[in-house]
Structures are given as C-alpha cells and as structure tokens.
JSON list of C-alpha atoms in Angstrom, two decimals:
[
{"chain": "U", "resi": 872, "resn": "MET", "atom": "CA", "xyz": [-18.51, 21.30, 18.46]},
{"chain": "U", "resi": 873, "resn": "LYS", "atom": "CA", "xyz": [-16.85, 24.39, 17.06]},
{"chain": "U", "resi": 874, "resn": "THR", "atom": "CA", "xyz": [-13.66, 22.45, 16.32]},
{"chain": "U", "resi": 875, "resn": "SER", "atom": "CA", "xyz": [-15.65, 19.70, 14.56]},
{"chain": "U", "resi": 876, "resn": "LEU", "atom": "CA", "xyz": [-17.29, 22.37, 12.30]},
{"chain": "U", "resi": 877, "resn": "ILE", "atom": "CA", "xyz": [-13.95, 23.86, 11.35]},
{"chain": "U", "resi": 878, "resn": "LEU", "atom": "CA", "xyz": [-12.39, 20.50, 10.52]},
{"chain": "U", "resi": 879, "resn": "MET", "atom": "CA", "xyz": [-15.61, 19.55, 8.44]},
{"chain": "U", "resi": 880, "resn": "THR", "atom": "CA", "xyz": [-15.23, 22.79, 6.62]},
{"chain": "U", "resi": 881, "resn": "LEU", "atom": "CA", "xyz": [-11.56, 22.25, 5.88]},
{"chain": "U", "resi": 882, "resn": "ALA", "atom": "CA", "xyz": [-12.30, 18.69, 4.62]},
{"chain": "U", "resi": 883, "resn": "LEU", "atom": "CA", "xyz": [-15.02, 19.80, 2.31]},
{"chain": "U", "resi": 884, "resn": "GLY", "atom": "CA", "xyz": [-12.69, 22.49, 0.92]},
{"chain": "U", "resi": 885, "resn": "PHE", "atom": "CA", "xyz": [-10.00, 19.85, 0.33]},
{"chain": "U", "resi": 886, "resn": "THR", "atom": "CA", "xyz": [-12.22, 17.34, -1.44]},
{"chain": "U", "resi": 887, "resn": "SER", "atom": "CA", "xyz": [-13.30, 19.96, -3.95]},
{"chain": "U", "resi": 888, "resn": "SER", "atom": "CA", "xyz": [-9.94, 20.00, -5.57]},
{"chain": "U", "resi": 889, "resn": "ALA", "atom": "CA", "xyz": [-7.94, 22.61, -3.56]},
{"chain": "U", "resi": 890, "resn": "PHE", "atom": "CA", "xyz": [-4.87, 20.60, -4.42]},
{"chain": "U", "resi": 891, "resn": "PRO", "atom": "CA", "xyz": [-2.89, 21.58, -7.47]},
{"chain": "U", "resi": 892, "resn": "GLY", "atom": "CA", "xyz": [-2.85, 18.87, -10.11]},
{"chain": "U", "resi": 893, "resn": "VAL", "atom": "CA", "xyz": [-5.67, 16.79, -8.54]},
{"chain": "U", "resi": 894, "resn": "GLY", "atom": "CA", "xyz": [-9.21, 16.45, -9.92]},
{"chain": "U", "resi": 895, "resn": "GLY", "atom": "CA", "xyz": [-8.40, 17.16, -13.63]},
{"chain": "U", "resi": 896, "resn": "SER", "atom": "CA", "xyz": [-8.38, 20.43, -15.55]},
{"chain": "U", "resi": 897, "resn": "HIS", "atom": "CA", "xyz": [-12.01, 21.11, -14.84]},
{"chain": "U", "resi": 898, "resn": "GLY", "atom": "CA", "xyz": [-11.78, 20.89, -11.11]},
{"chain": "U", "resi": 899, "resn": "GLY", "atom": "CA", "xyz": [-14.00, 18.30, -9.68]},
{"chain": "U", "resi": 900, "resn": "SER", "atom": "CA", "xyz": [-13.73, 16.11, -6.58]},
{"chain": "U", "resi": 901, "resn": "THR", "atom": "CA", "xyz": [-10.30, 14.79, -5.36]},
{"chain": "U", "resi": 902, "resn": "LEU", "atom": "CA", "xyz": [-12.25, 11.42, -4.72]},
{"chain": "U", "resi": 903, "resn": "SER", "atom": "CA", "xyz": [-12.57, 11.03, -8.52]},
{"chain": "U", "resi": 904, "resn": "ALA", "atom": "CA", "xyz": [-8.90, 11.80, -9.19]},
{"chain": "U", "resi": 905, "resn": "SER", "atom": "CA", "xyz": [-6.73, 8.89, -10.45]},
{"chain": "U", "resi": 906, "resn": "TRP", "atom": "CA", "xyz": [-4.19, 7.37, -8.09]},
{"chain": "U", "resi": 907, "resn": "SER", "atom": "CA", "xyz": [-1.41, 8.91, -10.24]},
{"chain": "U", "resi": 908, "resn": "GLU", "atom": "CA", "xyz": [-2.93, 12.45, -9.83]},
{"chain": "U", "resi": 909, "resn": "ILE", "atom": "CA", "xyz": [-3.17, 11.81, -6.03]},
{"chain": "U", "resi": 910, "resn": "LYS", "atom": "CA", "xyz": [0.40, 10.52, -5.77]},
{"chain": "U", "resi": 911, "resn": "ARG", "atom": "CA", "xyz": [1.72, 13.77, -7.59]},
{"chain": "U", "resi": 912, "resn": "SER", "atom": "CA", "xyz": [-0.06, 16.14, -5.18]},
{"chain": "U", "resi": 913, "resn": "PRO", "atom": "CA", "xyz": [2.46, 17.45, -2.49]},
{"chain": "U", "resi": 914, "resn": "ARG", "atom": "CA", "xyz": [-0.34, 18.05, -0.03]},
{"chain": "U", "resi": 915, "resn": "LEU", "atom": "CA", "xyz": [-1.81, 14.51, 0.04]},
{"chain": "U", "resi": 916, "resn": "GLU", "atom": "CA", "xyz": [-0.56, 11.35, 1.54]},
{"chain": "U", "resi": 917, "resn": "ILE", "atom": "CA", "xyz": [-1.63, 7.69, 0.65]},
{"chain": "U", "resi": 918, "resn": "ALA", "atom": "CA", "xyz": [-1.96, 5.48, 3.67]},
{"chain": "U", "resi": 919, "resn": "SER", "atom": "CA", "xyz": [-1.57, 2.17, 1.95]},
{"chain": "U", "resi": 920, "resn": "PRO", "atom": "CA", "xyz": [-0.81, -1.16, 3.62]},
{"chain": "U", "resi": 921, "resn": "GLN", "atom": "CA", "xyz": [2.26, -3.14, 3.04]},
{"chain": "U", "resi": 922, "resn": "ILE", "atom": "CA", "xyz": [2.96, -6.76, 1.97]},
{"chain": "U", "resi": 923, "resn": "HIS", "atom": "CA", "xyz": [5.88, -8.63, 3.39]},
{"chain": "U", "resi": 924, "resn": "PHE", "atom": "CA", "xyz": [8.33, -10.39, 1.05]},
{"chain": "U", "resi": 925, "resn": "VAL", "atom": "CA", "xyz": [11.39, -12.43, 1.85]},
{"chain": "U", "resi": 926, "resn": "SER", "atom": "CA", "xyz": [14.69, -11.77, -0.17]},
{"chain": "U", "resi": 927, "resn": "GLN", "atom": "CA", "xyz": [17.15, -14.31, -1.39]},
{"chain": "U", "resi": 928, "resn": "GLU", "atom": "CA", "xyz": [19.23, -13.25, 1.69]},
{"chain": "U", "resi": 929, "resn": "LYS", "atom": "CA", "xyz": [16.27, -14.32, 3.95]},
{"chain": "U", "resi": 930, "resn": "ILE", "atom": "CA", "xyz": [15.63, -10.72, 4.86]},
{"chain": "U", "resi": 931, "resn": "THR", "atom": "CA", "xyz": [12.00, -9.69, 5.31]},
{"chain": "U", "resi": 932, "resn": "VAL", "atom": "CA", "xyz": [11.13, -6.63, 3.26]},
{"chain": "U", "resi": 933, "resn": "ALA", "atom": "CA", "xyz": [7.84, -4.60, 3.59]},
{"chain": "U", "resi": 934, "resn": "VAL", "atom": "CA", "xyz": [6.55, -3.24, 0.28]},
{"chain": "U", "resi": 935, "resn": "ASP", "atom": "CA", "xyz": [3.75, -0.85, -0.41]},
{"chain": "U", "resi": 936, "resn": "VAL", "atom": "CA", "xyz": [0.76, -2.49, -2.14]},
{"chain": "U", "resi": 937, "resn": "MET", "atom": "CA", "xyz": [1.04, 0.24, -4.74]},
{"chain": "U", "resi": 938, "resn": "GLU", "atom": "CA", "xyz": [4.50, -1.01, -5.64]},
{"chain": "U", "resi": 939, "resn": "VAL", "atom": "CA", "xyz": [3.33, -4.55, -6.31]},
{"chain": "U", "resi": 940, "resn": "CYS", "atom": "CA", "xyz": [1.74, -6.40, -9.32]},
{"chain": "U", "resi": 941, "resn": "VAL", "atom": "CA", "xyz": [0.07, -9.81, -9.55]},
{"chain": "U", "resi": 942, "resn": "SER", "atom": "CA", "xyz": [0.79, -12.64, -12.05]},
{"chain": "U", "resi": 943, "resn": "GLY", "atom": "CA", "xyz": [-1.53, -15.66, -11.43]},
{"chain": "U", "resi": 944, "resn": "ASP", "atom": "CA", "xyz": [-1.10, -16.52, -7.66]},
{"chain": "U", "resi": 945, "resn": "THR", "atom": "CA", "xyz": [2.20, -14.79, -7.45]},
{"chain": "U", "resi": 946, "resn": "LEU", "atom": "CA", "xyz": [2.78, -11.18, -6.27]},
{"chain": "U", "resi": 947, "resn": "ARG", "atom": "CA", "xyz": [5.90, -9.37, -7.28]},
{"chain": "U", "resi": 948, "resn": "THR", "atom": "CA", "xyz": [7.54, -6.04, -6.90]},
{"chain": "U", "resi": 949, "resn": "ILE", "atom": "CA", "xyz": [7.15, -3.69, -9.89]},
{"chain": "U", "resi": 950, "resn": "ASN", "atom": "CA", "xyz": [10.81, -2.52, -9.48]},
{"chain": "U", "resi": 951, "resn": "ALA", "atom": "CA", "xyz": [13.87, -4.17, -8.10]},
{"chain": "U", "resi": 952, "resn": "ARG", "atom": "CA", "xyz": [14.27, -3.44, -4.40]},
{"chain": "U", "resi": 953, "resn": "SER", "atom": "CA", "xyz": [17.54, -2.51, -2.56]},
{"chain": "U", "resi": 954, "resn": "ILE", "atom": "CA", "xyz": [18.23, -5.27, -0.02]},
{"chain": "U", "resi": 955, "resn": "TYR", "atom": "CA", "xyz": [20.62, -4.39, 2.77]},
{"chain": "U", "resi": 956, "resn": "THR", "atom": "CA", "xyz": [22.81, -7.53, 3.16]},
{"chain": "U", "resi": 957, "resn": "GLY", "atom": "CA", "xyz": [25.16, -6.50, 6.05]},
{"chain": "U", "resi": 958, "resn": "ASP", "atom": "CA", "xyz": [28.00, -4.20, 6.80]},
{"chain": "U", "resi": 959, "resn": "ASP", "atom": "CA", "xyz": [30.66, -6.23, 4.98]},
{"chain": "U", "resi": 960, "resn": "LYS", "atom": "CA", "xyz": [28.68, -6.70, 1.77]},
{"chain": "U", "resi": 961, "resn": "LYS", "atom": "CA", "xyz": [27.23, -4.29, -0.74]},
{"chain": "U", "resi": 962, "resn": "ASP", "atom": "CA", "xyz": [23.49, -3.94, -1.07]},
{"chain": "U", "resi": 963, "resn": "SER", "atom": "CA", "xyz": [21.79, -6.24, -3.64]},
{"chain": "U", "resi": 964, "resn": "TYR", "atom": "CA", "xyz": [18.87, -5.38, -5.92]},
{"chain": "U", "resi": 965, "resn": "GLU", "atom": "CA", "xyz": [16.16, -7.99, -6.78]},
{"chain": "U", "resi": 966, "resn": "ILE", "atom": "CA", "xyz": [12.66, -8.30, -7.90]},
{"chain": "U", "resi": 967, "resn": "LEU", "atom": "CA", "xyz": [10.87, -9.88, -4.88]},
{"chain": "U", "resi": 968, "resn": "GLU", "atom": "CA", "xyz": [8.17, -12.51, -5.43]},
{"chain": "U", "resi": 969, "resn": "ARG", "atom": "CA", "xyz": [5.78, -14.36, -3.09]},
{"chain": "U", "resi": 970, "resn": "SER", "atom": "CA", "xyz": [2.70, -16.50, -3.33]},
{"chain": "U", "resi": 971, "resn": "ARG", "atom": "CA", "xyz": [-0.70, -14.91, -2.67]},
{"chain": "U", "resi": 972, "resn": "ILE", "atom": "CA", "xyz": [-1.73, -18.11, -0.81]},
{"chain": "U", "resi": 973, "resn": "TYR", "atom": "CA", "xyz": [0.28, -19.11, 2.32]},
{"chain": "U", "resi": 974, "resn": "MET", "atom": "CA", "xyz": [0.07, -21.00, 5.58]},
{"chain": "U", "resi": 975, "resn": "ALA", "atom": "CA", "xyz": [-0.49, -18.75, 8.67]},
{"chain": "U", "resi": 976, "resn": "LYS", "atom": "CA", "xyz": [-0.03, -19.71, 12.20]},
{"chain": "U", "resi": 977, "resn": "VAL", "atom": "CA", "xyz": [-2.88, -18.56, 14.57]},
{"chain": "U", "resi": 978, "resn": "PRO", "atom": "CA", "xyz": [-3.57, -19.30, 18.19]},
{"chain": "U", "resi": 979, "resn": "SER", "atom": "CA", "xyz": [-5.71, -22.45, 18.91]},
{"chain": "U", "resi": 980, "resn": "LYS", "atom": "CA", "xyz": [-8.97, -22.10, 20.66]},
{"chain": "U", "resi": 981, "resn": "LYS", "atom": "CA", "xyz": [-8.50, -25.42, 22.51]},
{"chain": "U", "resi": 982, "resn": "ARG", "atom": "CA", "xyz": [-7.02, -25.22, 25.92]},
{"chain": "U", "resi": 983, "resn": "ASN", "atom": "CA", "xyz": [-3.28, -26.01, 26.14]},
{"chain": "U", "resi": 984, "resn": "ALA", "atom": "CA", "xyz": [-2.88, -26.05, 22.33]},
{"chain": "U", "resi": 985, "resn": "GLU", "atom": "CA", "xyz": [-0.25, -23.64, 20.89]},
{"chain": "U", "resi": 986, "resn": "GLU", "atom": "CA", "xyz": [-0.96, -22.81, 17.35]},
{"chain": "U", "resi": 987, "resn": "ILE", "atom": "CA", "xyz": [-2.68, -24.15, 14.23]},
{"chain": "U", "resi": 988, "resn": "SER", "atom": "CA", "xyz": [-1.83, -23.47, 10.62]},
{"chain": "U", "resi": 989, "resn": "ILE", "atom": "CA", "xyz": [-4.59, -22.08, 8.38]},
{"chain": "U", "resi": 990, "resn": "LYS", "atom": "CA", "xyz": [-4.63, -21.38, 4.70]},
{"chain": "U", "resi": 991, "resn": "ALA", "atom": "CA", "xyz": [-4.60, -17.55, 4.05]},
{"chain": "U", "resi": 992, "resn": "GLU", "atom": "CA", "xyz": [-4.64, -15.38, 0.97]},
{"chain": "U", "resi": 993, "resn": "ILE", "atom": "CA", "xyz": [-3.35, -11.89, 0.38]},
{"chain": "U", "resi": 994, "resn": "PRO", "atom": "CA", "xyz": [-6.17, -9.78, -1.07]},
{"chain": "U", "resi": 995, "resn": "LEU", "atom": "CA", "xyz": [-5.85, -7.92, -4.32]},
{"chain": "U", "resi": 996, "resn": "ARG", "atom": "CA", "xyz": [-8.51, -5.11, -3.48]},
{"chain": "U", "resi": 997, "resn": "TYR", "atom": "CA", "xyz": [-7.89, -2.60, -0.84]},
{"chain": "U", "resi": 998, "resn": "GLU", "atom": "CA", "xyz": [-9.76, 0.39, 0.60]},
{"chain": "U", "resi": 999, "resn": "ILE", "atom": "CA", "xyz": [-7.05, 3.00, 1.00]},
{"chain": "U", "resi": 1000, "resn": "ASP", "atom": "CA", "xyz": [-7.22, 6.20, 3.05]},
{"chain": "U", "resi": 1001, "resn": "VAL", "atom": "CA", "xyz": [-6.11, 9.49, 1.35]},
{"chain": "U", "resi": 1002, "resn": "MET", "atom": "CA", "xyz": [-4.92, 12.00, 3.91]},
{"chain": "U", "resi": 1003, "resn": "ALA", "atom": "CA", "xyz": [-4.46, 15.80, 3.74]},
{"chain": "U", "resi": 1004, "resn": "LYS", "atom": "CA", "xyz": [-1.17, 17.10, 5.16]},
{"chain": "U", "resi": 1005, "resn": "LEU", "atom": "CA", "xyz": [-1.83, 20.37, 7.19]},
{"chain": "U", "resi": 1006, "resn": "LYS", "atom": "CA", "xyz": [1.16, 21.63, 9.17]},
{"chain": "U", "resi": 1007, "resn": "ASP", "atom": "CA", "xyz": [2.32, 18.88, 11.33]},
{"chain": "U", "resi": 1008, "resn": "ARG", "atom": "CA", "xyz": [-0.71, 16.65, 11.19]},
{"chain": "U", "resi": 1009, "resn": "SER", "atom": "CA", "xyz": [-2.54, 14.52, 8.63]},
{"chain": "U", "resi": 1010, "resn": "TYR", "atom": "CA", "xyz": [-6.32, 14.25, 8.24]},
{"chain": "U", "resi": 1011, "resn": "LYS", "atom": "CA", "xyz": [-8.30, 11.60, 6.52]},
{"chain": "U", "resi": 1012, "resn": "LEU", "atom": "CA", "xyz": [-10.26, 13.08, 3.56]},
{"chain": "U", "resi": 1013, "resn": "PHE", "atom": "CA", "xyz": [-11.64, 9.90, 2.02]},
{"chain": "U", "resi": 1014, "resn": "SER", "atom": "CA", "xyz": [-11.06, 6.27, 1.21]},
{"chain": "U", "resi": 1015, "resn": "LYS", "atom": "CA", "xyz": [-10.64, 5.06, -2.38]},
{"chain": "U", "resi": 1016, "resn": "ASP", "atom": "CA", "xyz": [-10.51, 1.48, -3.93]},
{"chain": "U", "resi": 1017, "resn": "TYR", "atom": "CA", "xyz": [-7.23, 0.19, -5.29]},
{"chain": "U", "resi": 1018, "resn": "ILE", "atom": "CA", "xyz": [-6.70, -3.12, -6.98]},
{"chain": "U", "resi": 1019, "resn": "ILE", "atom": "CA", "xyz": [-3.31, -4.56, -7.43]},
{"chain": "U", "resi": 1020, "resn": "PRO", "atom": "CA", "xyz": [-2.71, -4.50, -11.22]},
{"chain": "U", "resi": 1021, "resn": "GLU", "atom": "CA", "xyz": [-1.52, -7.40, -13.37]},
{"chain": "U", "resi": 1022, "resn": "CYS", "atom": "CA", "xyz": [2.18, -7.63, -14.11]},
{"chain": "U", "resi": 1023, "resn": "SER", "atom": "CA", "xyz": [3.46, -7.22, -17.74]},
{"chain": "U", "resi": 1024, "resn": "ARG", "atom": "CA", "xyz": [6.06, -9.58, -19.05]},
{"chain": "U", "resi": 1025, "resn": "GLU", "atom": "CA", "xyz": [8.92, -7.59, -17.82]},
{"chain": "U", "resi": 1026, "resn": "GLY", "atom": "CA", "xyz": [7.35, -7.35, -14.26]},
{"chain": "U", "resi": 1027, "resn": "GLU", "atom": "CA", "xyz": [5.99, -3.90, -14.48]},
{"chain": "U", "resi": 1028, "resn": "ALA", "atom": "CA", "xyz": [2.34, -3.14, -13.73]},
{"chain": "U", "resi": 1029, "resn": "LEU", "atom": "CA", "xyz": [-0.03, -2.71, -16.53]},
{"chain": "U", "resi": 1030, "resn": "GLU", "atom": "CA", "xyz": [-1.96, 0.66, -16.35]}
]
C-alpha cells in the first residue's frame, strides 16, 4: 500500500509538467503536450508499436509508427531507411512502402485444417503509452492518441 501511494504521488508530479520543455511555457499537463514536445523530453519514452515493411532486398524492417505516413492505402516511411544487405555489400537506403490492406494467415478453427487467409488492415489510429524514465526503470504515465499523418508529395509527413 505504501509503495502504491509513493508511485501514485510520483506519477501525479510527473504529469504536472515536471519535465523540461513539456507542457508549454505556462506549465500544464504533460498529457496535453504535443508529440514533438514529448519526443524532446529526455525523461520521457514513447512506447509506440512498429509496422513491418519488406525492402527491395527482401529484408523485413520494423519501423516505429511515428516514422510512417499514409498516402491512400499505402504506408511509407517518412525518411529513407538504412538496409543492411550483407557483409559483402554496402548498406542501401530506401523509402519503404507497403499496402495497409493485406492477407494474413491465421489458424483454422476446423479440426485438421492448417491455416486460412483473411483480409487484414493496418490501423491509422493508435493509443500510445508515454513512460517516465526513473533510474533504471520506466513507469507508464498516460496514454495518448496518435494518428499516422498524410504524406506530402516528397514522402514527408504533413504536420
């Protein structure tokens, strides 16, 4: 009980903008801070999910959802990614793309059937946890909505 009370007190202190550069010049809640303000804070971590892309070299690359933009039904990395191509070649750099809609294999509910394919879609909206770094541990402060932004013509996300 005592430990829970201490952790609760710490969490309340952190959400009231104890982090430099977070919450605006007038203080305020860390929850109301923009994602760019949260990213700049050295004491906060963003626990965002990743989306898997396949490079031209057929290498699977996991990319943070905050480094992706959407154009129609296509997801694309905002910046070119370094792709390790093997020890005898140099790394390549490429903008990765994939369709939001794909066929996923799932186990069949029927006896003795292996897998079935179903149509799946990568979501554009996420509820992402923001963590406080304290010594050697991280503690969840809150969750915040994130929507993958539209791509500009050059592939960069529009703010």
